[in-house]
Tab-separated table of C-alpha atoms in Angstrom:
chain	number	residue	atom	x	y	z
A	1	MET	CA	110.183	-79.375	-64.300
A	2	GLY	CA	106.475	-78.480	-64.476
A	3	ASP	CA	103.870	-79.006	-67.180
A	4	LEU	CA	104.072	-78.003	-70.804
A	5	GLY	CA	100.714	-76.267	-70.922
A	6	LEU	CA	99.042	-73.319	-72.584
A	7	GLY	CA	100.421	-69.966	-71.537
A	8	ARG	CA	103.787	-71.233	-70.304
A	9	GLU	CA	106.455	-68.599	-70.974
A	10	PHE	CA	110.125	-68.864	-71.911
A	11	HIS	CA	112.462	-65.872	-71.904
A	12	THR	CA	115.192	-67.437	-74.063
A	13	TRP	CA	115.333	-70.112	-76.737
A	14	HIS	CA	117.933	-71.955	-74.646
A	15	GLN	CA	115.520	-72.010	-71.693
A	16	PHE	CA	112.813	-73.579	-73.868
A	17	THR	CA	115.068	-76.185	-75.497
A	18	SER	CA	116.495	-77.279	-72.126
A	19	PHE	CA	112.982	-77.590	-70.666
A	20	PHE	CA	111.657	-79.400	-73.732
A	21	ASP	CA	114.564	-81.874	-73.793
A	22	ASP	CA	113.878	-82.738	-70.136
A	23	TRP	CA	110.153	-83.054	-70.834
A	24	CYS	CA	110.689	-85.339	-73.849
A	25	GLU	CA	113.049	-87.557	-71.852
A	26	ALA	CA	110.552	-87.826	-69.002
A	27	HIS	CA	107.640	-88.663	-71.335
A	28	LYS	CA	109.618	-90.633	-73.970
A	29	ALA	CA	108.283	-88.420	-76.769
A	30	LEU	CA	109.879	-87.684	-80.146
A	31	PHE	CA	109.142	-84.338	-81.822
A	32	ILE	CA	110.489	-82.668	-84.956
A	33	VAL	CA	110.330	-79.104	-86.273
A	34	ALA	CA	107.396	-78.478	-88.593
A	35	SER	CA	107.696	-74.709	-88.969
A	36	LEU	CA	109.994	-71.899	-87.808
A	37	LYS	CA	109.897	-68.153	-88.365
A	38	PRO	CA	113.148	-66.429	-87.332
A	39	LEU	CA	113.080	-63.293	-85.241
A	40	VAL	CA	115.203	-61.077	-87.473
A	41	SER	CA	114.279	-57.736	-85.953
A	42	GLN	CA	113.486	-56.326	-82.529
A	43	ARG	CA	112.101	-53.158	-81.023
A	44	ARG	CA	113.488	-50.008	-82.577
A	45	HIS	CA	114.270	-48.532	-79.152
A	46	PRO	CA	114.365	-51.451	-76.672
A	47	PRO	CA	114.593	-50.729	-72.933
A	48	PRO	CA	118.167	-51.013	-71.588
A	49	TYR	CA	117.300	-54.052	-69.452
A	50	LEU	CA	116.246	-56.148	-72.480
A	51	PRO	CA	118.893	-58.370	-74.122
A	52	ASN	CA	119.370	-58.779	-77.850
A	53	LEU	CA	116.063	-60.536	-78.486
A	54	ALA	CA	116.973	-61.758	-81.954
A	55	ALA	CA	119.918	-63.617	-80.404
A	56	THR	CA	118.220	-64.882	-77.234
A	57	LEU	CA	114.749	-65.800	-78.542
A	58	ARG	CA	115.815	-66.579	-82.145
A	59	PHE	CA	112.234	-67.190	-83.380
A	60	ARG	CA	108.856	-65.472	-83.365
A	61	PHE	CA	106.923	-68.647	-84.258
A	62	VAL	CA	107.726	-72.339	-83.671
A	63	ARG	CA	105.618	-75.424	-84.374
A	64	LEU	CA	106.775	-78.884	-83.295
A	65	ILE	CA	104.990	-82.090	-84.310
A	66	CYS	CA	105.338	-85.759	-83.426
A	67	ARG	CA	108.018	-87.519	-85.460
A	68	HIS	CA	105.328	-89.935	-86.730
A	69	SER	CA	102.846	-87.295	-87.762
A	70	GLY	CA	101.668	-88.076	-91.287
A	71	THR	CA	103.753	-91.259	-91.676
A	72	TYR	CA	102.605	-94.795	-92.491
A	73	VAL	CA	103.147	-97.720	-90.183
A	74	GLY	CA	104.939	-99.672	-92.872
A	75	GLN	CA	107.518	-96.877	-93.174
A	76	SER	CA	108.201	-96.487	-89.466
A	77	THR	CA	108.864	-98.485	-86.335
A	78	VAL	CA	105.615	-97.544	-84.628
A	79	GLN	CA	103.672	-100.515	-83.284
A	80	ARG	CA	100.200	-100.730	-84.880
A	81	ASN	CA	98.026	-103.618	-85.934
A	82	LYS	CA	97.336	-102.691	-89.565
A	83	LEU	CA	100.426	-102.132	-91.719
A	84	SER	CA	98.530	-99.912	-94.182
A	85	GLU	CA	97.079	-97.584	-91.562
A	86	LYS	CA	98.233	-94.009	-91.617
A	87	ILE	CA	99.293	-92.779	-88.163
A	88	ALA	CA	98.776	-89.013	-88.487
A	89	CYS	CA	99.643	-88.494	-84.833
A	90	PRO	CA	98.023	-85.229	-83.658
A	91	ALA	CA	100.608	-84.420	-80.954
A	92	SER	CA	102.054	-80.943	-81.437
A	93	VAL	CA	103.424	-77.919	-79.579
A	94	THR	CA	103.295	-74.327	-80.860
A	95	LEU	CA	105.006	-71.221	-79.481
A	96	ARG	CA	104.599	-67.615	-80.545
A	97	LEU	CA	106.224	-64.335	-79.575
A	98	GLY	CA	104.208	-62.907	-76.680
A	99	PRO	CA	102.332	-59.596	-76.683
A	100	LYS	CA	105.255	-57.841	-74.934
A	101	LYS	CA	107.634	-59.037	-77.683
A	102	ASP	CA	110.146	-60.200	-75.074
A	103	ARG	CA	109.293	-63.896	-74.562
A	104	LEU	CA	107.940	-67.030	-76.241
A	105	VAL	CA	104.528	-68.267	-75.110
A	106	VAL	CA	102.988	-71.727	-75.630
A	107	ILE	CA	99.751	-71.201	-77.595
A	108	GLU	CA	99.079	-74.870	-78.451
A	109	ALA	CA	99.961	-78.058	-76.556
A	110	ASN	CA	98.429	-81.280	-77.925
A	111	LEU	CA	100.450	-83.816	-75.956
A	112	GLU	CA	98.461	-87.031	-76.495
A	113	HIS	CA	99.916	-89.522	-79.022
A	114	ASN	CA	97.839	-92.149	-80.825
A	115	HIS	CA	100.614	-94.758	-80.931
A	116	GLN	CA	103.370	-96.457	-78.952
A	117	LEU	CA	107.059	-96.258	-79.769
A	118	ALA	CA	108.870	-99.477	-80.582
A	119	ALA	CA	111.348	-100.782	-78.026
A	120	GLY	CA	114.603	-98.853	-78.189
A	121	GLU	CA	113.360	-96.245	-80.671
A	122	PHE	CA	113.508	-93.327	-78.247
A	123	ALA	CA	117.064	-94.137	-77.143
A	124	ARG	CA	118.137	-94.507	-80.769
A	125	ARG	CA	116.564	-91.326	-82.135
A	126	PHE	CA	116.495	-88.787	-79.300
A	127	ARG	CA	119.340	-86.272	-79.034
A	128	ARG	CA	119.468	-83.425	-76.554
A	129	ARG	CA	120.009	-79.895	-77.904
A	130	GLN	CA	118.786	-80.847	-81.362
A	131	LEU	CA	116.557	-77.770	-81.340
A	132	GLU	CA	119.651	-75.586	-80.855
A	133	ALA	CA	121.148	-76.774	-84.138
A	134	SER	CA	122.090	-74.270	-86.822
A	135	LEU	CA	119.119	-74.042	-89.158
A	136	GLY	CA	121.098	-72.935	-92.178
A	137	LEU	CA	123.726	-75.703	-92.322
A	138	PRO	CA	122.808	-79.076	-93.846
A	139	ILE	CA	123.877	-82.080	-91.768
A	140	ARG	CA	125.841	-83.612	-94.644
A	141	ILE	CA	127.991	-80.461	-94.711
A	142	THR	CA	128.482	-80.176	-90.947
A	143	ASN	CA	129.511	-83.850	-90.758
A	144	SER	CA	132.092	-83.257	-93.496
A	145	VAL	CA	133.370	-79.930	-92.141
A	146	SER	CA	134.129	-81.436	-88.737
A	147	LYS	CA	136.840	-83.711	-90.125
A	148	ARG	CA	139.286	-81.161	-91.539
A	149	PHE	CA	140.661	-77.625	-91.395
A	150	LEU	CA	138.480	-75.025	-93.028
A	151	ALA	CA	139.374	-73.482	-96.361
A	152	PRO	CA	138.535	-69.780	-96.911
A	153	ASP	CA	136.071	-70.516	-99.729
A	154	LEU	CA	134.278	-73.079	-97.542
A	155	VAL	CA	133.755	-70.440	-94.850
A	156	ARG	CA	132.085	-68.182	-97.402
A	157	ASN	CA	129.862	-71.064	-98.561
A	158	LEU	CA	128.807	-71.786	-94.994
A	159	GLU	CA	128.080	-68.101	-94.509
A	160	ASP	CA	125.773	-68.159	-97.532
A	161	TYR	CA	123.902	-71.154	-96.115
A	162	SER	CA	123.397	-69.400	-92.759
A	163	ARG	CA	122.403	-65.982	-94.047
A	164	ASP	CA	118.895	-64.943	-92.907
A	165	LYS	CA	118.492	-68.261	-91.055
A	166	ASP	CA	120.943	-68.293	-88.143
A	167	LYS	CA	122.247	-64.907	-87.095
A	168	GLY	CA	124.672	-66.246	-84.489
A	169	MET	CA	126.323	-68.692	-86.885
A	170	CYS	CA	126.441	-66.042	-89.610
A	171	GLU	CA	128.249	-63.617	-87.275
A	172	LEU	CA	130.714	-66.338	-86.271
A	173	LEU	CA	131.472	-67.220	-89.886
A	174	ALA	CA	131.899	-63.531	-90.716
A	175	GLN	CA	134.630	-63.340	-88.045
A	176	LEU	CA	136.374	-66.349	-89.589
A	177	ASP	CA	136.031	-64.876	-93.088
A	178	GLY	CA	137.712	-61.682	-91.866
A	179	LEU	CA	140.463	-63.771	-90.271
A	180	PHE	CA	141.214	-65.596	-93.521
A	181	GLN	CA	141.263	-62.345	-95.483
A	182	ALA	CA	143.882	-60.929	-93.104
A	183	ASP	CA	145.713	-64.205	-92.456
A	184	PRO	CA	145.268	-66.861	-95.176
A	185	GLY	CA	147.645	-69.193	-93.313
A	186	ALA	CA	145.439	-69.479	-90.207
A	187	LYS	CA	144.295	-72.965	-89.230
A	188	VAL	CA	140.663	-73.290	-88.102
A	189	LYS	CA	138.395	-76.246	-87.341
A	190	LEU	CA	134.641	-76.092	-86.784
A	191	VAL	CA	133.444	-79.315	-85.156
A	192	PHE	CA	129.722	-80.101	-85.091
A	193	GLN	CA	127.944	-82.880	-83.241
A	194	GLU	CA	127.527	-85.829	-85.552
A	195	ASP	CA	124.227	-85.877	-87.472
A	196	VAL	CA	123.109	-82.694	-85.666
A	197	ALA	CA	124.117	-79.226	-86.840
A	198	ILE	CA	125.111	-78.130	-83.334
A	199	LEU	CA	128.503	-76.468	-82.991
A	200	GLY	CA	130.694	-78.377	-80.542
A	201	CYS	CA	134.028	-76.574	-80.645
A	202	ILE	CA	136.305	-74.255	-82.607
A	203	PHE	CA	140.053	-74.810	-82.882
A	204	LEU	CA	142.074	-71.784	-83.965
A	205	ALA	CA	145.760	-71.079	-84.594
A	206	THR	CA	146.775	-67.925	-86.468
A	207	SER	CA	149.983	-67.721	-88.498
A	208	PRO	CA	151.896	-65.820	-85.758
A	209	MET	CA	150.740	-68.398	-83.211
A	210	ARG	CA	151.945	-71.216	-85.449
A	211	GLU	CA	155.312	-69.515	-85.936
A	212	LEU	CA	155.728	-69.135	-82.177
A	213	LEU	CA	154.865	-72.782	-81.705
A	214	ARG	CA	157.310	-73.828	-84.412
A	215	ALA	CA	160.061	-71.757	-82.757
A	216	ALA	CA	159.377	-72.900	-79.169
A	217	PRO	CA	157.611	-76.284	-79.004
A	218	ARG	CA	159.613	-77.837	-76.155
A	219	LEU	CA	157.314	-76.896	-73.246
A	220	LEU	CA	153.560	-76.633	-73.800
A	221	PHE	CA	150.790	-75.717	-71.352
A	222	LEU	CA	147.068	-76.350	-71.787
A	223	ASP	CA	144.219	-75.396	-69.476
A	224	LEU	CA	140.765	-73.898	-69.159
A	225	ALA	CA	141.292	-70.154	-69.446
A	226	ALA	CA	137.792	-68.645	-69.209
A	227	GLY	CA	134.097	-69.375	-69.296
A	228	LEU	CA	132.236	-67.837	-72.225
A	229	GLY	CA	128.596	-67.082	-72.913
A	230	GLY	CA	126.417	-69.593	-74.716
A	231	ASP	CA	127.559	-72.684	-72.777
A	232	PHE	CA	131.136	-72.484	-74.125
A	233	ASP	CA	134.560	-72.412	-72.462
A	234	LEU	CA	137.914	-71.146	-73.711
A	235	TYR	CA	140.874	-73.527	-73.557
A	236	SER	CA	144.296	-72.070	-74.367
A	237	VAL	CA	147.540	-73.702	-75.446
A	238	LEU	CA	150.655	-71.768	-74.419
A	239	CYS	CA	154.266	-72.304	-75.376
A	240	GLN	CA	157.296	-70.898	-73.558
A	241	ASP	CA	159.417	-68.595	-75.702
A	242	ALA	CA	163.176	-68.084	-75.545
A	243	ASP	CA	162.816	-65.493	-72.771
A	244	GLY	CA	160.636	-67.718	-70.574
A	245	ARG	CA	157.347	-65.991	-71.392
A	246	GLY	CA	154.118	-67.935	-71.851
A	247	ARG	CA	152.795	-67.200	-75.350
A	248	GLU	CA	149.505	-68.212	-76.990
A	249	ALA	CA	149.948	-71.061	-79.485
A	250	ALA	CA	146.286	-72.019	-80.074
A	251	TYR	CA	142.745	-71.491	-78.825
A	252	CYS	CA	139.871	-73.943	-78.514
A	253	LEU	CA	136.361	-72.657	-77.820
A	254	ALA	CA	134.465	-75.783	-76.711
A	255	ARG	CA	130.930	-76.462	-75.608
A	256	ARG	CA	130.830	-77.642	-72.009
A	257	GLY	CA	130.707	-81.413	-71.761
A	258	THR	CA	132.574	-82.041	-75.029
A	259	ARG	CA	134.202	-85.470	-74.876
A	260	ASP	CA	137.843	-86.323	-75.705
A	261	LEU	CA	138.700	-82.628	-75.745
A	262	LEU	CA	142.354	-83.018	-74.689
A	263	VAL	CA	143.188	-85.448	-77.497
A	264	PHE	CA	141.323	-83.298	-80.026
A	265	ILE	CA	143.217	-80.134	-79.087
A	266	VAL	CA	146.634	-81.825	-79.098
A	267	ALA	CA	145.960	-83.646	-82.379
A	268	SER	CA	144.761	-80.414	-84.034
A	269	LEU	CA	147.845	-78.618	-82.718
A	270	VAL	CA	150.161	-81.181	-84.331
A	271	GLN	CA	148.160	-81.100	-87.558
A	272	SER	CA	148.521	-77.316	-87.706
A	273	VAL	CA	152.333	-77.496	-87.198
A	274	PRO	CA	153.388	-81.081	-88.076
A	275	ASP	CA	157.116	-80.618	-87.441
A	276	ILE	CA	156.600	-80.202	-83.668
A	277	LYS	CA	155.455	-83.815	-83.258
A	278	ALA	CA	158.853	-85.123	-82.134
A	279	ARG	CA	160.072	-81.856	-80.572
A	280	VAL	CA	157.612	-81.457	-77.693
A	281	GLU	CA	159.268	-82.621	-74.472
A	282	CYS	CA	156.617	-81.808	-71.878
A	283	LEU	CA	152.895	-81.003	-72.009
A	284	THR	CA	151.378	-79.740	-68.751
A	285	VAL	CA	147.575	-79.706	-68.482
A	286	GLY	CA	145.155	-78.472	-65.872
A	287	ALA	CA	143.460	-80.809	-63.412
A	288	ALA	CA	140.168	-80.422	-65.309
A	289	LEU	CA	141.678	-82.141	-68.375
A	290	PRO	CA	143.120	-85.505	-67.285
A	291	ALA	CA	140.741	-87.608	-69.401
A	292	GLY	CA	142.608	-88.905	-72.428
A	293	ALA	CA	146.069	-88.037	-71.115
A	294	ASP	CA	147.303	-91.552	-71.904
A	295	ALA	CA	146.213	-91.214	-75.531
A	296	VAL	CA	148.282	-88.028	-75.939
A	297	GLU	CA	151.419	-90.185	-76.012
A	298	ASP	CA	150.311	-91.527	-79.400
A	299	VAL	CA	150.125	-87.977	-80.753
A	300	LEU	CA	153.295	-86.659	-79.056
A	301	PRO	CA	155.540	-89.759	-78.777
A	302	ARG	CA	158.456	-87.998	-77.034
A	303	ALA	CA	156.461	-85.790	-74.684
A	304	ARG	CA	156.037	-86.219	-70.956
A	305	VAL	CA	152.419	-85.444	-70.043
A	306	GLN	CA	151.990	-83.776	-66.655
A	307	ILE	CA	149.012	-82.538	-64.641
A	308	CYS	CA	149.457	-79.337	-62.662
A	309	ARG	CA	150.317	-80.504	-59.132
A	310	ALA	CA	148.870	-77.431	-57.426
A	311	GLN	CA	145.526	-77.913	-59.177
A	312	VAL	CA	145.426	-81.592	-58.205
A	313	LEU	CA	145.931	-80.611	-54.567
A	314	GLU	CA	143.150	-78.025	-54.865
A	315	ALA	CA	140.808	-80.671	-56.297
A	316	LEU	CA	141.722	-83.096	-53.505
A	317	GLY	CA	141.150	-80.382	-50.903
A	318	ARG	CA	137.684	-79.629	-52.267
A	319	ARG	CA	136.751	-83.301	-52.264
A	320	ALA	CA	138.103	-83.719	-48.713
A	321	ARG	CA	135.853	-80.843	-47.632
A	322	GLU	CA	132.858	-82.670	-49.143
A	323	LEU	CA	133.594	-86.258	-48.109
A	324	ALA	CA	135.654	-85.884	-44.934
A	325	PRO	CA	135.020	-82.456	-43.377
A	326	LEU	CA	135.970	-83.608	-39.880
A	327	ARG	CA	139.288	-85.131	-40.992
A	328	ARG	CA	140.249	-82.511	-43.552
A	329	GLY	CA	142.864	-80.929	-41.274
A	330	ARG	CA	144.616	-84.266	-40.959
A	331	LEU	CA	144.283	-85.279	-44.611
A	332	LEU	CA	145.688	-82.133	-46.233
A	333	PRO	CA	149.253	-82.536	-44.856
A	334	LEU	CA	149.241	-86.178	-46.006
A	335	LEU	CA	148.091	-85.170	-49.489
A	336	ARG	CA	150.829	-82.533	-49.736
A	337	ARG	CA	153.431	-85.158	-48.720
A	338	LEU	CA	152.071	-87.514	-51.373
A	339	ALA	CA	152.303	-84.808	-54.037
A	340	ARG	CA	155.899	-83.942	-53.127
A	341	ALA	CA	157.166	-87.506	-52.609
A	342	ALA	CA	160.843	-87.643	-53.576
A	343	SER	CA	160.808	-91.312	-54.628
A	344	PRO	CA	158.318	-94.073	-55.492
A	345	GLY	CA	159.088	-95.681	-52.125
A	346	ALA	CA	158.230	-92.484	-50.265
A	347	TYR	CA	154.989	-92.244	-52.233
A	348	GLY	CA	154.083	-95.804	-51.242
A	349	ARG	CA	154.698	-95.125	-47.552
A	350	ASP	CA	152.641	-91.921	-47.631
A	351	LEU	CA	149.853	-93.758	-49.463
A	352	SER	CA	149.739	-96.321	-46.640
A	353	ARG	CA	149.354	-93.480	-44.124
A	354	LEU	CA	146.521	-92.020	-46.220
A	355	GLU	CA	144.753	-95.391	-46.288
A	356	ASP	CA	144.873	-95.491	-42.477
A	357	ALA	CA	143.627	-91.914	-42.019
A	358	ALA	CA	141.069	-91.333	-44.802
A	359	PRO	CA	137.403	-92.374	-44.662
A	360	LEU	CA	136.351	-94.973	-47.222
A	361	ALA	CA	134.499	-92.563	-49.558
A	362	PHE	CA	137.474	-90.213	-49.906
A	363	LEU	CA	139.964	-93.077	-50.226
A	364	ARG	CA	137.894	-94.621	-53.029
A	365	TYR	CA	137.827	-91.275	-54.842
A	366	TYR	CA	141.595	-90.912	-54.545
A	367	LEU	CA	142.396	-94.468	-55.641
A	368	GLU	CA	140.019	-94.338	-58.617
A	369	THR	CA	140.775	-90.806	-59.812
A	370	TRP	CA	144.305	-89.679	-58.950
A	371	HIS	CA	146.324	-92.730	-57.935
A	372	PRO	CA	146.296	-94.215	-61.512
A	373	LEU	CA	147.644	-90.849	-62.765
A	374	LYS	CA	150.376	-90.503	-60.108
A	375	GLY	CA	153.083	-90.539	-62.776
A	376	MET	CA	151.689	-87.268	-64.143
A	377	TRP	CA	151.532	-85.155	-60.981
A	378	VAL	CA	153.681	-86.585	-58.143
A	379	ALA	CA	157.070	-84.870	-57.801
A	380	CYS	CA	159.285	-87.956	-58.142
A	381	TRP	CA	157.913	-88.637	-61.638
A	382	ALA	CA	157.834	-84.990	-62.759
A	383	TYR	CA	159.636	-83.577	-65.784
A	384	PRO	CA	162.952	-82.500	-64.190
A	385	GLU	CA	163.533	-79.283	-66.144
A	386	LEU	CA	160.178	-77.649	-65.377
A	387	ARG	CA	160.173	-75.532	-62.244
A	388	GLU	CA	157.136	-75.758	-59.986
A	389	GLY	CA	154.879	-72.765	-60.390
A	390	VAL	CA	155.703	-72.049	-64.050
A	391	PHE	CA	152.379	-73.445	-65.267
A	392	ALA	CA	150.405	-71.311	-62.800
A	393	ALA	CA	152.420	-68.188	-63.638
A	394	HIS	CA	151.907	-68.563	-67.393
A	395	LEU	CA	148.174	-69.238	-67.039
A	396	ALA	CA	147.705	-66.328	-64.612
A	397	ALA	CA	149.396	-63.909	-67.024
A	398	HIS	CA	147.317	-65.255	-69.900
A	399	ARG	CA	144.063	-64.871	-67.961
A	400	ARG	CA	144.926	-61.303	-67.008
A	401	LYS	CA	145.245	-60.640	-70.713
A	402	VAL	CA	142.056	-62.299	-71.998
A	403	LEU	CA	139.496	-62.022	-69.207
A	404	PRO	CA	138.844	-58.262	-69.510
A	405	ALA	CA	137.908	-58.772	-73.162
A	406	LEU	CA	135.637	-61.775	-72.631
A	407	ALA	CA	132.599	-60.455	-70.789
A	408	PRO	CA	130.127	-63.275	-70.012
A	409	ALA	CA	127.289	-61.513	-71.836
A	410	ARG	CA	129.167	-61.425	-75.143
A	411	SER	CA	128.167	-63.721	-77.991
A	412	LEU	CA	130.495	-66.482	-79.168
A	413	ALA	CA	131.283	-64.501	-82.318
A	414	ALA	CA	132.163	-61.409	-80.271
A	415	CYS	CA	134.449	-63.446	-77.996
A	416	LEU	CA	136.201	-64.887	-81.030
A	417	GLY	CA	136.690	-61.398	-82.439
A	418	GLU	CA	138.231	-60.196	-79.172
A	419	LEU	CA	140.628	-63.153	-79.086
A	420	LEU	CA	141.738	-62.430	-82.642
A	421	ALA	CA	142.261	-58.761	-81.793
A	422	LEU	CA	144.493	-59.759	-78.885
A	423	GLN	CA	146.816	-61.591	-81.250
A	424	ALA	CA	148.206	-58.318	-82.619
A	425	PRO	CA	148.613	-56.129	-79.510
A	426	PRO	CA	150.871	-53.097	-79.231
A	427	LEU	CA	154.332	-54.304	-78.265
A	428	GLU	CA	155.613	-52.727	-75.082
A	429	LEU	CA	159.170	-53.526	-74.003
A	430	PRO	CA	160.248	-53.159	-70.364
A	431	ALA	CA	162.686	-50.309	-69.949
A	432	ARG	CA	165.285	-52.603	-68.458
A	433	GLU	CA	165.459	-54.628	-71.692
A	434	ALA	CA	166.854	-51.771	-73.757
A	435	ALA	CA	167.212	-48.030	-73.547
A	436	GLU	CA	165.443	-47.657	-76.878
A	437	ALA	CA	162.279	-49.272	-75.505
A	438	ALA	CA	161.033	-46.000	-74.009
A	439	ALA	CA	159.556	-44.928	-77.349
A	440	PRO	CA	156.027	-46.086	-78.279
A	441	VAL	CA	155.673	-49.172	-80.422
A	442	ALA	CA	152.817	-49.328	-82.888
A	443	GLU	CA	150.628	-52.308	-83.627
A	444	PRO	CA	152.155	-54.921	-85.972
A	445	GLY	CA	150.352	-56.529	-88.846
A	446	PRO	CA	148.740	-59.984	-88.725
A	447	GLY	CA	152.055	-61.755	-89.307
A	448	GLY	CA	154.264	-59.932	-91.798
A	449	VAL	CA	157.085	-57.464	-91.298
A	450	ARG	CA	156.246	-53.837	-91.972
A	451	GLU	CA	158.734	-51.111	-92.708
A	452	ALA	CA	159.682	-48.758	-89.928
A	453	GLU	CA	158.203	-45.282	-90.052
A	454	GLY	CA	160.654	-42.456	-89.711
A	455	ALA	CA	163.565	-44.954	-89.603
A	456	GLY	CA	162.913	-45.508	-85.918
A	457	GLY	CA	164.174	-42.094	-84.935
A	458	PRO	CA	164.413	-41.100	-81.292
A	459	GLY	CA	160.951	-41.005	-79.756
A	460	GLY	CA	159.239	-41.666	-83.096
A	461	PRO	CA	156.566	-44.316	-83.631
A	462	PHE	CA	157.284	-47.327	-85.840
A	463	LEU	CA	155.680	-50.578	-86.944
A	464	ALA	CA	157.371	-53.838	-86.071
A	465	GLY	CA	157.006	-57.392	-87.324
A	466	PRO	CA	158.635	-60.677	-86.362
A	467	GLY	CA	162.383	-61.046	-86.439
A	468	PRO	CA	163.917	-58.091	-88.363
A	469	ALA	CA	167.680	-58.599	-88.687
A	470	SER	CA	168.631	-55.022	-89.492
A	471	CYS	CA	167.285	-51.500	-89.382
A	472	GLY	CA	168.011	-48.151	-91.038
A	473	CYS	CA	167.832	-46.115	-87.856
A	474	PRO	CA	170.815	-44.143	-86.465
A	475	VAL	CA	171.146	-46.433	-83.438
A	476	PHE	CA	171.714	-49.506	-85.589
A	477	GLY	CA	173.712	-47.665	-88.240
A	478	SER	CA	176.174	-46.053	-85.815
A	479	GLY	CA	177.566	-49.294	-84.442
A	480	ARG	CA	175.165	-52.053	-85.364
A	481	ARG	CA	173.794	-52.059	-81.874
A	482	PRO	CA	170.276	-53.507	-81.389
A	483	CYS	CA	167.666	-50.767	-81.672
A	484	ARG	CA	164.123	-50.759	-80.336
A	485	ARG	CA	162.753	-52.092	-83.630
A	486	LEU	CA	165.017	-55.146	-83.397
A	487	PHE	CA	164.068	-55.680	-79.773
A	488	ALA	CA	160.362	-55.398	-80.670
A	489	GLY	CA	160.771	-57.891	-83.504
A	490	ARG	CA	162.527	-60.355	-81.227
A	491	LEU	CA	159.790	-60.034	-78.623
A	492	TRP	CA	157.077	-60.544	-81.230
A	493	ALA	CA	158.782	-63.656	-82.632
A	494	GLY	CA	159.560	-65.190	-79.237
A	495	GLU	CA	163.317	-64.935	-79.761
A	496	PRO	CA	165.837	-64.085	-76.996
A	497	LEU	CA	165.854	-60.350	-76.359
A	498	CYS	CA	169.497	-60.340	-75.294
A	499	ASP	CA	170.924	-62.378	-78.163
A	500	ALA	CA	174.716	-62.653	-78.038
A	501	ARG	CA	175.045	-63.468	-81.728
A	502	PRO	CA	176.720	-60.751	-83.847
A	503	LEU	CA	174.447	-58.544	-85.879
A	504	PRO	CA	174.742	-58.705	-89.686
A	505	VAL	CA	177.373	-56.557	-91.331
A	506	GLY	CA	176.159	-54.105	-93.961
A	507	GLU	CA	177.657	-53.194	-97.358
A	508	ASP	CA	179.737	-50.404	-95.848
A	509	GLY	CA	181.666	-52.958	-93.737
């Protein structure tokens, strides 16, 4: 870790806060912010190798002081002999933007305290990442915001609080404000760590996503989709539409290490579309999300919760490589037999073989981690109507869609903007679905139906929205055959492309 001495340099605010948290834990020291001066501008023509300094350094001046600086013993838990004695602890740390304007440098480090902390005070008061909190948002507001969906006017209020104080939070709120202006029916949650204005996760479901979920809630899929910049990950909820495609139903951008994430995502999903609660039959999650799977049954009472079998086998293979490298070749076939056991009796027999073959460390890992969850990933207890490989296929297609837009260097606000942009992509129908699909399809609106341009004439562009039942184009008018606008609308809404139901009859009979 090193010393916190004069001249020590930090190239990002995150680097300093991580170091300082470790240092405070090692020395059992409590500091608070005495003064901050945001870095609101940077070089006019920065070199190409420099990052956005205002975002990475955040401040040009920082002064931290002991929590008990200037307090009285009678008002604190510090152990002193005289109750009327003022502590005025001199411990402090000061950082300033360095001469090269590309790093923070420690210019003062008074690390000696003139008091002792009471027993248990450090454990009660210290919180990691407190220095990364949003400076513009009061804790009473962040605690309240975390318990409900955001309203559009609340987003604007939060943006006012953050303006000129926290550029990253202000940019994030500006993205959400733009979302609500285009889609007032979107459901968004901002969850902050309790009593600390540190953003923990964002739950997001646009109106089109909610409509897809309402139309196709039977099979749901949830997994880690991508790693984002700023210590965040993207988790995606997919539903399977009437044509067997995996479609985005919700996003959750969560800080790594967030607890109870699975239950939070599922509960927020049901809150955003309450009528799916009793209609979900199977929820399949990735092997990184088993914690809290039992509690999901309280949120989705009729759903079978499954863990992707292929991912479980991958996790077991990795652990076998670590704990039993010499026996890995013998263990992997046994693990595959366990995963594909056709009956509980077959699983029990294969488990006995594993107990005989596996070293104690690996066997303990298996029995503590995956054996209690066998009902969620072993074949004999699987949801019968879900084919093996569907989960992986849907997630692979989803990742191919989102990963090119989510470069690791992007800010959280930029990643959110890219995800929102992906929710209204140009609709492209495979040629085999309909002859009319060869013509270009323009981008639909955020959720509403727009009128066709040029009546959908041959080769002409048009705008499509969800579920149009009729069209004024010659193809539809000549025999009420489905035209490309109807096919595009069905695709957008998740409806069957080849619907056998008769088309509506017009006024001319």
